[in-house]
XYZ file of C-alpha atoms in Angstrom:
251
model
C 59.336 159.395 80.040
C 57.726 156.456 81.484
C 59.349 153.265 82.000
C 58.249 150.751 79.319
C 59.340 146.606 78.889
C 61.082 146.350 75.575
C 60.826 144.174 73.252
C 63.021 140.983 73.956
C 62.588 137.806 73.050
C 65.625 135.363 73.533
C 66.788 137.747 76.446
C 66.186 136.173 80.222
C 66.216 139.108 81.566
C 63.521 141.942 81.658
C 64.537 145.476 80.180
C 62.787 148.950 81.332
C 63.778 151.862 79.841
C 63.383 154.658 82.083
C 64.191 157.656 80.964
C 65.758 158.875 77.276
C 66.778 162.024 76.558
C 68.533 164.323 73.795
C 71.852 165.461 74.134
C 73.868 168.252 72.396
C 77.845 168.288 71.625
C 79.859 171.420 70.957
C 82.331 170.022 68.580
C 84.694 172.450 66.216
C 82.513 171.618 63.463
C 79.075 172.228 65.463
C 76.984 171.012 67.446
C 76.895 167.057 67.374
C 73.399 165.378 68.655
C 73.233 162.362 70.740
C 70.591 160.737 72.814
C 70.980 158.963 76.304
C 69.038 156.194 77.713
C 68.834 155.038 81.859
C 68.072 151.014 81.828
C 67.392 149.137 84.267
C 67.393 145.517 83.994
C 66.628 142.277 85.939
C 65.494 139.033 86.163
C 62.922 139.207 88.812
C 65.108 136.275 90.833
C 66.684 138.426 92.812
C 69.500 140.200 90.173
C 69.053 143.487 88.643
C 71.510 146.209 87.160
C 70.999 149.920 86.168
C 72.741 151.413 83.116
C 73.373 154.709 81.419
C 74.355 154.331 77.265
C 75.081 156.852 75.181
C 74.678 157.079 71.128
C 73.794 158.845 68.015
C 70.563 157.432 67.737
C 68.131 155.582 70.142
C 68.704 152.150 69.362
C 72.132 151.904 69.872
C 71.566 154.135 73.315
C 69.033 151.499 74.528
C 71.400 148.834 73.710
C 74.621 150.166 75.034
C 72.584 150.891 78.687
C 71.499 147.426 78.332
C 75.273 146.492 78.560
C 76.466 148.573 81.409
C 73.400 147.598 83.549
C 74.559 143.514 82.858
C 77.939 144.597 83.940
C 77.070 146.447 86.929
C 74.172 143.786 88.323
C 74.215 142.499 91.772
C 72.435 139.632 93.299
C 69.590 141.234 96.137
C 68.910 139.062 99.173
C 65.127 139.097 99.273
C 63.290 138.105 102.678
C 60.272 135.932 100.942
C 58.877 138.499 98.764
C 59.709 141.459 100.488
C 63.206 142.808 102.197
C 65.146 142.439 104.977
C 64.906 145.399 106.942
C 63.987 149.188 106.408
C 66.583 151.258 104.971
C 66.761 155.411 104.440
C 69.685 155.963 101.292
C 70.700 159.172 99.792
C 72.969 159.603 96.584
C 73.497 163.031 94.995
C 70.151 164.607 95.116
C 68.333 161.605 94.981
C 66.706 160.205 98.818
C 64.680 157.020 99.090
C 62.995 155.353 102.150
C 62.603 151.445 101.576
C 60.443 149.666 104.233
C 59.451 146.140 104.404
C 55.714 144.914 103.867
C 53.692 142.169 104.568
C 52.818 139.347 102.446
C 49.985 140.287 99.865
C 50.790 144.007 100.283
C 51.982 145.022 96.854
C 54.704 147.260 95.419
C 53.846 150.378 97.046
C 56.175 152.902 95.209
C 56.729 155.633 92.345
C 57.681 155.218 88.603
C 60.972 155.239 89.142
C 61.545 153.272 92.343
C 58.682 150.947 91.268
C 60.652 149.850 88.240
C 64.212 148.629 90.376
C 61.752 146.488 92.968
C 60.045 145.195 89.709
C 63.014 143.814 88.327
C 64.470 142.773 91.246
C 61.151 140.594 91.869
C 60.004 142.024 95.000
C 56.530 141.744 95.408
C 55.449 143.842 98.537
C 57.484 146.698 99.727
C 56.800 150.214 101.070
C 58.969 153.011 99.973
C 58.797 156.879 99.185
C 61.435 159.466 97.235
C 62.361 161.961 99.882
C 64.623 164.026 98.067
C 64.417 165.013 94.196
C 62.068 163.784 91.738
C 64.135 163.184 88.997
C 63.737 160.225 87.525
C 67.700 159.143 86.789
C 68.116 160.597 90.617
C 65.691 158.619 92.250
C 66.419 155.110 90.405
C 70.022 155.475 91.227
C 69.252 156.120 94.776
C 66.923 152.967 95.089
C 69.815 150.955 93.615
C 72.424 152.063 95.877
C 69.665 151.105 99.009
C 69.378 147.400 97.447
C 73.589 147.451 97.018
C 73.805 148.647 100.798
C 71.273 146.167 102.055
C 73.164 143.541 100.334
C 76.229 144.203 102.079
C 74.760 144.694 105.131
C 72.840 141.063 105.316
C 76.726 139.730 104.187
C 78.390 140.898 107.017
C 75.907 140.637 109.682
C 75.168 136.744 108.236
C 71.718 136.842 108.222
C 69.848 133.773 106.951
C 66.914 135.067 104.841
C 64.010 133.079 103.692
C 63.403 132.351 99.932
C 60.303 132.799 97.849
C 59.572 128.974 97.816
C 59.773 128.331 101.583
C 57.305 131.178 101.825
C 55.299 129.688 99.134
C 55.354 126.044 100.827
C 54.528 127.682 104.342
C 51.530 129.254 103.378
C 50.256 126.543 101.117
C 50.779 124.435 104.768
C 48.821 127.220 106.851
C 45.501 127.323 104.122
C 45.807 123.497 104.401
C 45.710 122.925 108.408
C 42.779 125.756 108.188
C 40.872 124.087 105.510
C 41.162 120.743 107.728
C 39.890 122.902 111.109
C 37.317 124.015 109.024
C 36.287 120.525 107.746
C 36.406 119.156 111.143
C 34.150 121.533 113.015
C 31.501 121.293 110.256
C 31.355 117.418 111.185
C 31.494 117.541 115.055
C 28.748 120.368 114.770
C 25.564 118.323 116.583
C 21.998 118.910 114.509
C 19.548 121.590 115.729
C 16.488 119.870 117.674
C 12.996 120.244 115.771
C 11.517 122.278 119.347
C 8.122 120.647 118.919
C 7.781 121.542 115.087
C 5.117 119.466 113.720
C 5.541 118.143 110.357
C 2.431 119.281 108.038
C 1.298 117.804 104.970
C 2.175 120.258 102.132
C -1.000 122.118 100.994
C -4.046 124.237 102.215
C -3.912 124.456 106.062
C -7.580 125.471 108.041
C -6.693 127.879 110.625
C -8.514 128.600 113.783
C -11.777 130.832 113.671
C -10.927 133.708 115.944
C -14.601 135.064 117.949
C -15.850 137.717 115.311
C -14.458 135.982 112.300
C -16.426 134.897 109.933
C -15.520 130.971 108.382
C -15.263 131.510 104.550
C -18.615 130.534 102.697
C -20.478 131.793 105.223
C -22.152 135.457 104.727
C -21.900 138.163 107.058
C -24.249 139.456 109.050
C -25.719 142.913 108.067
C -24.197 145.221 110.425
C -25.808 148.486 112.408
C -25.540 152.181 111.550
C -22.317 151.976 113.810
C -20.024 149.419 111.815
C -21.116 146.627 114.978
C -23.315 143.372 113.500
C -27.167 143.858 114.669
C -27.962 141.437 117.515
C -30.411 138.761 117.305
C -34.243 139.702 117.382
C -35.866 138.001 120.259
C -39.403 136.009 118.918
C -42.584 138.583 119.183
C -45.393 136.994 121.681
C -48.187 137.216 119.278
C -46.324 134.652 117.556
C -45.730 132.523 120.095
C -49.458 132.307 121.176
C -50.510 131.490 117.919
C -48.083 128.893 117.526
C -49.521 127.216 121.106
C -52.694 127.398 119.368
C -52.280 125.822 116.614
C -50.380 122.851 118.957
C -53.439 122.430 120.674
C -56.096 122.219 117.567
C -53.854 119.517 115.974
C -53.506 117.153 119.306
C -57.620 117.805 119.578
């Protein structure tokens, strides 16, 4: 079944149910039917618990695991908003791998697994079931990793960072970057204009190539051949009529 949020309203903490399912007593008078229900629950601050209750309907189940998973919570030492170190846990048929991730990575996990990180409140974390693929299995696997993890950072006294100095350093890195950025757009000099000349906005003449033909002006009639007929050169007759008629007028 998949892991759901249920409905809480004055609780702190967040409650995923991961698994429910229908159980069967031989009694001497018959068979007596239960159900079962795996919580796991946390605060997403660095707590979280996982419980197994037991009743005659589901309600009561839900609320009983509710119970034993407050009873049995630890507190996690998260690294920022991911963990420590990488860590390889096995318990009963269940086998987990949890590996650390960088910032902005995600939850990279299954149902089951995904759930536990959730509620602890990591936020990016590589991990992957290795053994069985039962859901009870595999959570209760993933919460014996965070347990040994826990007791490993105690008695090797490392000093972990929280969430807020993570926060506060990389609000500090996007500031210095936004300032480098700002800064380099100011010192940048001006391009030079090369010898661009500034025209008036509007129609601009261009130069008549040889051939062209200015606009207004018609075209001459062109030969058989697609090239413009040359010139005709003046036919002699004409010209010695002209240098007669010159001659009778200065007479």
């Amino acid at each position: 079944m998949p892991a759901y949020i249920t409905p809480t309203t004055q609780s702190e903490f967040d409650e995923k149910v991961i698994q429910i399912s229908r159980v069967s007593k031989k009694t001497k008078g018959g068979n007596k039917i239960g159900f079962s229900a795996l919580m796991v629950v946390g605060d997403k601050k660095g707590q979280v618990g996982v419980g197994l209750g037991k009743a005659g309907d589901v309600v009561t189940a839900i609320r009983k695991g509710v119970k034993k998973a407050k009873k049995q919570m630890i507190t996690f030492p998260m690294d920022g908003t991911t963990i420590p170190f990488a860590i390889e846990t096995k318990l009963g048929a269940g086998r987990v791998l949890l590996k650390p991730a960088p910032q902005g990575s995600g939850v990279i996990a299954g149902g089951p697994v995904r759930a536990v990180v959730e509620a602890v409140g990591i936020r990016d974390i590589s991990s992957k079931i290795l053994g069985s693929d039962n859901q009870a299995s595999s959570v209760y696997a993933t919460f014996e990793a965070l347990r040994a993890i826990t007791r490993l950072v105690k008695i090797r006294g490392l000093k972990l960072r929280s969430i807020a100095q993570i926060e506060a350093e990389e609000a500090q890195r996007m500031k210095e970057l936004q300032s480098k950025a700002k800064s380099k757009d100011d010192t940048q000099p001006s391009r030079p204009d090369r010898g661009r000349s500034k025209s008036k906005p509007g129609l601009q003449s261009s130069p008549v190539k040889a051939g062209q033909v200015k606009p207004g002006q018609a075209r001459p009639a062109s030969a058989p051949g697609g090239e413009p007929k040359p010139a005709s050169a003046p036919d002699s007759k004409t010209k010695t009529a002209k240098v007669a008629d010159n001659k009778t007028k200065t007479s």
